Amino acid sequence: MSAIAGWVDFSHDAPATSDTPDTPDSADGQDVVRAMTTALAGRGPDGEGLWSSAHAALGHRRTARDPHPQPLTAPGDTGPLAVLSFAGHLTNARALRDRLTAAGHRAVTGGEAEAVLQAYLAWGEDFVTRIEGSYALALWDPRREELLLVRDRMGVKPLFFATTPDGVLFGSEPKAVLAHPGFRPVLDADGLRDILSVARVPGHAVFRGLREVLPGALLRVGRSGATERRYWQLRVAGHPDDLGTTVDTVRALLEDAVAPHLDGEEPPCSLLSGGLDSSSLTALAAALARRRGSGPIRSLAVNDQEPGADGAAQGNEDHLYARLMAEHAGTEHGEISLAGLDLLDPALRASVLAAYDIPINKGDQYASLRLLFGEARGHAAVALSGECGDDVFGGYNWNRLPEWIACSTFPWVAENRPRFLGTDVLFDAGLLGKLDLAGYERDCHRDAVAEIAAADVVADPVEARYREVTYLAHTRHTRVLFDRLDRLGSAAGLDIRVPFADPRLVEYTFNIPWEMKAFDGREKSLLRAAMKDLLPEPVAMRVKTPYPNLRDAGYDRVLRERLAGVALDPDSPVAPLLAPGLRAAVARDGADALVAGVGRAALETALQTDAWLRAYRVELAL
């Protein structure tokens, strides 16, 4: 776990200064990058490194698990050839070092950042096609006076930036850019659309002027401005393999995706839900660890059983399947119990907001994940997550059932729309008319489908739509999954890895025809077939169950009471966005005014937006 931050500014020619990593001084030109880097201390609490020159400054945060300080410089005769700040991990580090050695480069530290820097020196900008893993990096080339910002192929690791008239600001989280005195936190209509809409758009970052580097993209910043190009993206193609070959290839790719995460000094913890995805990763990790002769891996499950009104246990039985899987795989297993109303703790909710830097609408889920990841950090520094397995193999109802596939929007939006009822009740009608959320969603879907142009390659319109939906899953839906793992995991000090997001696995499975993906009529047929020898029968044949939502009616009641308080507060920063009649209705009926036609997601969104506007002192420009 680590973080990067910095800026480029061509407007002045300040005296060049530099820091030895972890021993910064107070030289001019570094105060701002130090503030930006310090804002990310939670992602790397054990070490800070700074480097600056006349036109660029790079910062880095690291944990004690990474013994190699950054930013890292490649020395030249008259100054550094290049300077790198790298966050994340490589999955092809060994192969990359071998190629570099063959090309004449000699490792000094043996660290992954050193391999990345040498790759740039060996292959120039093409180095981005030679490194694999989940990462974000900033590389300054003093000879070219050019900064490269690069994000991994699937966008598992975040990287934000804001262009300026004279350069760019960047960081692993929005809070790093917000720490720069030249950036003001402003919410405009586009940002509010992103908050209130369920259409997740790659590159958008809510704050005006802030963007994310696209997954699989490189942003080049020089004196002439900034340009972005994709070095990797999914393409529609044929699938020549038969079913048997496909199953075998899936299994081999899964093993290759899991294996690099077992290379650390201590075994990872597997976040085991008892479902097919997390069980498959747990089984593979345990089998690979035994094959290597190393000790057992750890696994951790959530026991969400709570006493009901009659005293009997209620909730999912995921933990029972997780226990069965753990015993079968021979893991060191633990469980965490989450009491429902504990998820309303103001300090916990504030920590979730501080991790995200933007409002979210799943307060109970994200608060429980924050607690789960904190518990997991007590077991291991690295955890494996089964997220993205449904997107890869077709496990959700919306990416496999014809009624959702055939919809004319994002299928997960169509299926889950009832969850978001109430936006029109809580927010100002005139404002919503200006935002035109339905039109925004329609346009976002149209643009996303146009990116892949599946109908130009796949003759069968039904199969082409399945390919489109899979593309939407990988480029839009997974944004939510990766964000919550990264933000909440980092806030807990946990480095969460996502083997199902391995680009080779994603590329191969993307073009498998749907008929083959569902060859036995069940969800995730290929994954079941590929893993059948390592899973106990009840787990292998289990029907998918989603991550548990809190069923306690008291939770929604507290949300309504809190929002009623916000509605009655004339100084509430969210007041200009709320429906004019809401305050009067609450004054008359109390929290009961928020019952009819208002779902939990709408309540959470309004409360989170109010807390966010307060905490971040966001200016409204609507």
mmCIF file of N, CA, C and O in Angstrom, residues 498-537:
data_model
loop_
_atom_site.group_PDB
_atom_site.id
_atom_site.type_symbol
_atom_site.label_atom_id
_atom_site.label_comp_id
_atom_site.label_asym_id
_atom_site.label_seq_id
_atom_site.Cartn_x
_atom_site.Cartn_y
_atom_site.Cartn_z
ATOM 1 N N VAL A 498 -7.110 -7.949 -6.367
ATOM 2 C CA VAL A 498 -8.295 -8.406 -7.099
ATOM 3 C C VAL A 498 -7.857 -9.296 -8.263
ATOM 4 O O VAL A 498 -7.786 -8.854 -9.413
ATOM 5 N N PRO A 499 -7.584 -10.578 -8.011
ATOM 6 C CA PRO A 499 -7.102 -11.457 -9.089
ATOM 7 C C PRO A 499 -8.052 -11.593 -10.272
ATOM 8 O O PRO A 499 -7.605 -11.780 -11.408
ATOM 9 N N PHE A 500 -9.368 -11.518 -10.026
ATOM 10 C CA PHE A 500 -10.304 -11.638 -11.148
ATOM 11 C C PHE A 500 -10.189 -10.470 -12.129
ATOM 12 O O PHE A 500 -10.708 -10.554 -13.246
ATOM 13 N N ALA A 501 -9.541 -9.389 -11.726
ATOM 14 C CA ALA A 501 -9.347 -8.249 -12.623
ATOM 15 C C ALA A 501 -8.053 -8.356 -13.412
ATOM 16 O O ALA A 501 -7.659 -7.390 -14.067
ATOM 17 N N ASP A 502 -7.397 -9.496 -13.366
ATOM 18 C CA ASP A 502 -6.184 -9.685 -14.161
ATOM 19 C C ASP A 502 -6.521 -9.481 -15.646
ATOM 20 O O ASP A 502 -7.427 -10.132 -16.182
ATOM 21 N N PRO A 503 -5.830 -8.567 -16.325
ATOM 22 C CA PRO A 503 -6.201 -8.243 -17.711
ATOM 23 C C PRO A 503 -6.173 -9.430 -18.660
ATOM 24 O O PRO A 503 -6.975 -9.494 -19.600
ATOM 25 N N ARG A 504 -5.275 -10.382 -18.455
ATOM 26 C CA ARG A 504 -5.239 -11.539 -19.354
ATOM 27 C C ARG A 504 -6.497 -12.379 -19.205
ATOM 28 O O ARG A 504 -7.057 -12.876 -20.190
ATOM 29 N N LEU A 505 -6.952 -12.546 -17.973
ATOM 30 C CA LEU A 505 -8.203 -13.267 -17.736
ATOM 31 C C LEU A 505 -9.382 -12.497 -18.315
ATOM 32 O O LEU A 505 -10.269 -13.086 -18.959
ATOM 33 N N VAL A 506 -9.406 -11.191 -18.103
ATOM 34 C CA VAL A 506 -10.499 -10.363 -18.610
ATOM 35 C C VAL A 506 -10.534 -10.391 -20.134
ATOM 36 O O VAL A 506 -11.602 -10.541 -20.746
ATOM 37 N N GLU A 507 -9.379 -10.249 -20.775
ATOM 38 C CA GLU A 507 -9.330 -10.272 -22.236
ATOM 39 C C GLU A 507 -9.834 -11.597 -22.795
ATOM 40 O O GLU A 507 -10.603 -11.625 -23.768
ATOM 41 N N TYR A 508 -9.394 -12.695 -22.194
ATOM 42 C CA TYR A 508 -9.774 -14.009 -22.717
ATOM 43 C C TYR A 508 -11.269 -14.256 -22.547
ATOM 44 O O TYR A 508 -11.955 -14.683 -23.487
ATOM 45 N N THR A 509 -11.795 -13.996 -21.364
ATOM 46 C CA THR A 509 -13.201 -14.297 -21.099
ATOM 47 C C THR A 509 -14.142 -13.326 -21.789
ATOM 48 O O THR A 509 -15.294 -13.675 -22.081
ATOM 49 N N PHE A 510 -13.678 -12.118 -22.075
ATOM 50 C CA PHE A 510 -14.551 -11.105 -22.679
ATOM 51 C C PHE A 510 -15.146 -11.595 -23.995
ATOM 52 O O PHE A 510 -16.322 -11.355 -24.280
ATOM 53 N N ASN A 511 -14.363 -12.279 -24.784
ATOM 54 C CA ASN A 511 -14.822 -12.685 -26.115
ATOM 55 C C ASN A 511 -15.349 -14.118 -26.183
ATOM 56 O O ASN A 511 -15.592 -14.633 -27.271
ATOM 57 N N ILE A 512 -15.532 -14.779 -25.038
ATOM 58 C CA ILE A 512 -16.168 -16.097 -25.034
ATOM 59 C C ILE A 512 -17.661 -15.913 -25.292
ATOM 60 O O ILE A 512 -18.320 -15.131 -24.603
ATOM 61 N N PRO A 513 -18.242 -16.588 -26.252
ATOM 62 C CA PRO A 513 -19.672 -16.434 -26.524
ATOM 63 C C PRO A 513 -20.507 -16.763 -25.298
ATOM 64 O O PRO A 513 -20.163 -17.647 -24.504
ATOM 65 N N TRP A 514 -21.621 -16.063 -25.160
ATOM 66 C CA TRP A 514 -22.452 -16.261 -23.977
ATOM 67 C C TRP A 514 -22.964 -17.694 -23.877
ATOM 68 O O TRP A 514 -23.083 -18.244 -22.780
ATOM 69 N N GLU A 515 -23.245 -18.308 -24.985
ATOM 70 C CA GLU A 515 -23.731 -19.693 -24.960
ATOM 71 C C GLU A 515 -22.723 -20.607 -24.264
ATOM 72 O O GLU A 515 -23.099 -21.535 -23.551
ATOM 73 N N MET A 516 -21.433 -20.349 -24.450
ATOM 74 C CA MET A 516 -20.410 -21.145 -23.797
ATOM 75 C C MET A 516 -20.247 -20.735 -22.332
ATOM 76 O O MET A 516 -20.016 -21.590 -21.465
ATOM 77 N N LYS A 517 -20.391 -19.445 -22.038
ATOM 78 C CA LYS A 517 -20.270 -18.996 -20.645
ATOM 79 C C LYS A 517 -21.369 -19.600 -19.771
ATOM 80 O O LYS A 517 -21.175 -19.781 -18.568
ATOM 81 N N ALA A 518 -22.506 -19.878 -20.375
ATOM 82 C CA ALA A 518 -23.639 -20.430 -19.628
ATOM 83 C C ALA A 518 -23.993 -21.819 -20.152
ATOM 84 O O ALA A 518 -25.167 -22.170 -20.272
ATOM 85 N N PHE A 519 -22.984 -22.626 -20.433
ATOM 86 C CA PHE A 519 -23.211 -23.888 -21.143
ATOM 87 C C PHE A 519 -24.076 -24.869 -20.373
ATOM 88 O O PHE A 519 -24.727 -25.730 -20.968
ATOM 89 N N ASP A 520 -24.099 -24.795 -19.024
ATOM 90 C CA ASP A 520 -24.930 -25.726 -18.256
ATOM 91 C C ASP A 520 -26.195 -25.064 -17.723
ATOM 92 O O ASP A 520 -26.884 -25.622 -16.870
ATOM 93 N N GLY A 521 -26.492 -23.858 -18.208
ATOM 94 C CA GLY A 521 -27.725 -23.183 -17.826
ATOM 95 C C GLY A 521 -27.661 -22.461 -16.499
ATOM 96 O O GLY A 521 -28.693 -21.967 -16.019
ATOM 97 N N ARG A 522 -26.476 -22.383 -15.893
ATOM 98 C CA ARG A 522 -26.339 -21.720 -14.589
ATOM 99 C C ARG A 522 -25.456 -20.488 -14.724
ATOM 100 O O ARG A 522 -24.746 -20.310 -15.711
ATOM 101 N N GLU A 523 -25.522 -19.642 -13.687
ATOM 102 C CA GLU A 523 -24.610 -18.504 -13.671
ATOM 103 C C GLU A 523 -23.174 -18.989 -13.451
ATOM 104 O O GLU A 523 -22.935 -19.988 -12.794
ATOM 105 N N LYS A 524 -22.239 -18.329 -14.081
ATOM 106 C CA LYS A 524 -20.802 -18.598 -13.942
ATOM 107 C C LYS A 524 -20.442 -20.063 -14.214
ATOM 108 O O LYS A 524 -19.669 -20.687 -13.482
ATOM 109 N N SER A 525 -20.990 -20.590 -15.282
ATOM 110 C CA SER A 525 -20.759 -21.997 -15.627
ATOM 111 C C SER A 525 -19.286 -22.311 -15.804
ATOM 112 O O SER A 525 -18.788 -23.359 -15.351
ATOM 113 N N LEU A 526 -18.559 -21.423 -16.490
ATOM 114 C CA LEU A 526 -17.148 -21.685 -16.757
ATOM 115 C C LEU A 526 -16.318 -21.718 -15.482
ATOM 116 O O LEU A 526 -15.407 -22.540 -15.343
ATOM 117 N N LEU A 527 -16.619 -20.828 -14.553
ATOM 118 C CA LEU A 527 -15.862 -20.813 -13.296
ATOM 119 C C LEU A 527 -16.128 -22.083 -12.496
ATOM 120 O O LEU A 527 -15.207 -22.671 -11.928
ATOM 121 N N ARG A 528 -17.377 -22.517 -12.451
ATOM 122 C CA ARG A 528 -17.694 -23.765 -11.737
ATOM 123 C C ARG A 528 -16.940 -24.943 -12.354
ATOM 124 O O ARG A 528 -16.391 -25.793 -11.634
ATOM 125 N N ALA A 529 -16.937 -24.992 -13.675
ATOM 126 C CA ALA A 529 -16.267 -26.103 -14.352
ATOM 127 C C ALA A 529 -14.763 -26.061 -14.118
ATOM 128 O O ALA A 529 -14.123 -27.101 -13.908
ATOM 129 N N ALA A 530 -14.183 -24.855 -14.141
ATOM 130 C CA ALA A 530 -12.737 -24.733 -13.985
ATOM 131 C C ALA A 530 -12.274 -25.051 -12.565
ATOM 132 O O ALA A 530 -11.129 -25.468 -12.355
ATOM 133 N N MET A 531 -13.167 -24.897 -11.583
ATOM 134 C CA MET A 531 -12.772 -25.036 -10.177
ATOM 135 C C MET A 531 -13.375 -26.252 -9.482
ATOM 136 O O MET A 531 -13.214 -26.424 -8.279
ATOM 137 N N LYS A 532 -14.058 -27.124 -10.224
ATOM 138 C CA LYS A 532 -14.834 -28.185 -9.597
ATOM 139 C C LYS A 532 -13.988 -29.135 -8.751
ATOM 140 O O LYS A 532 -14.481 -29.697 -7.759
ATOM 141 N N ASP A 533 -12.716 -29.310 -9.069
ATOM 142 C CA ASP A 533 -11.894 -30.255 -8.318
ATOM 143 C C ASP A 533 -11.404 -29.699 -6.989
ATOM 144 O O ASP A 533 -10.924 -30.451 -6.140
ATOM 145 N N LEU A 534 -11.539 -28.377 -6.782
ATOM 146 C CA LEU A 534 -11.028 -27.757 -5.551
ATOM 147 C C LEU A 534 -12.121 -27.270 -4.612
ATOM 148 O O LEU A 534 -11.815 -26.753 -3.533
ATOM 149 N N LEU A 535 -13.389 -27.422 -5.012
ATOM 150 C CA LEU A 535 -14.489 -26.901 -4.191
ATOM 151 C C LEU A 535 -15.359 -28.026 -3.666
ATOM 152 O O LEU A 535 -15.647 -28.984 -4.389
ATOM 153 N N PRO A 536 -15.826 -27.916 -2.407
ATOM 154 C CA PRO A 536 -16.815 -28.885 -1.919
ATOM 155 C C PRO A 536 -18.126 -28.701 -2.676
ATOM 156 O O PRO A 536 -18.453 -27.582 -3.097
ATOM 157 N N GLU A 537 -18.855 -29.769 -2.859
ATOM 158 C CA GLU A 537 -20.063 -29.737 -3.685
ATOM 159 C C GLU A 537 -21.060 -28.648 -3.279
ATOM 160 O O GLU A 537 -21.589 -27.929 -4.142
#
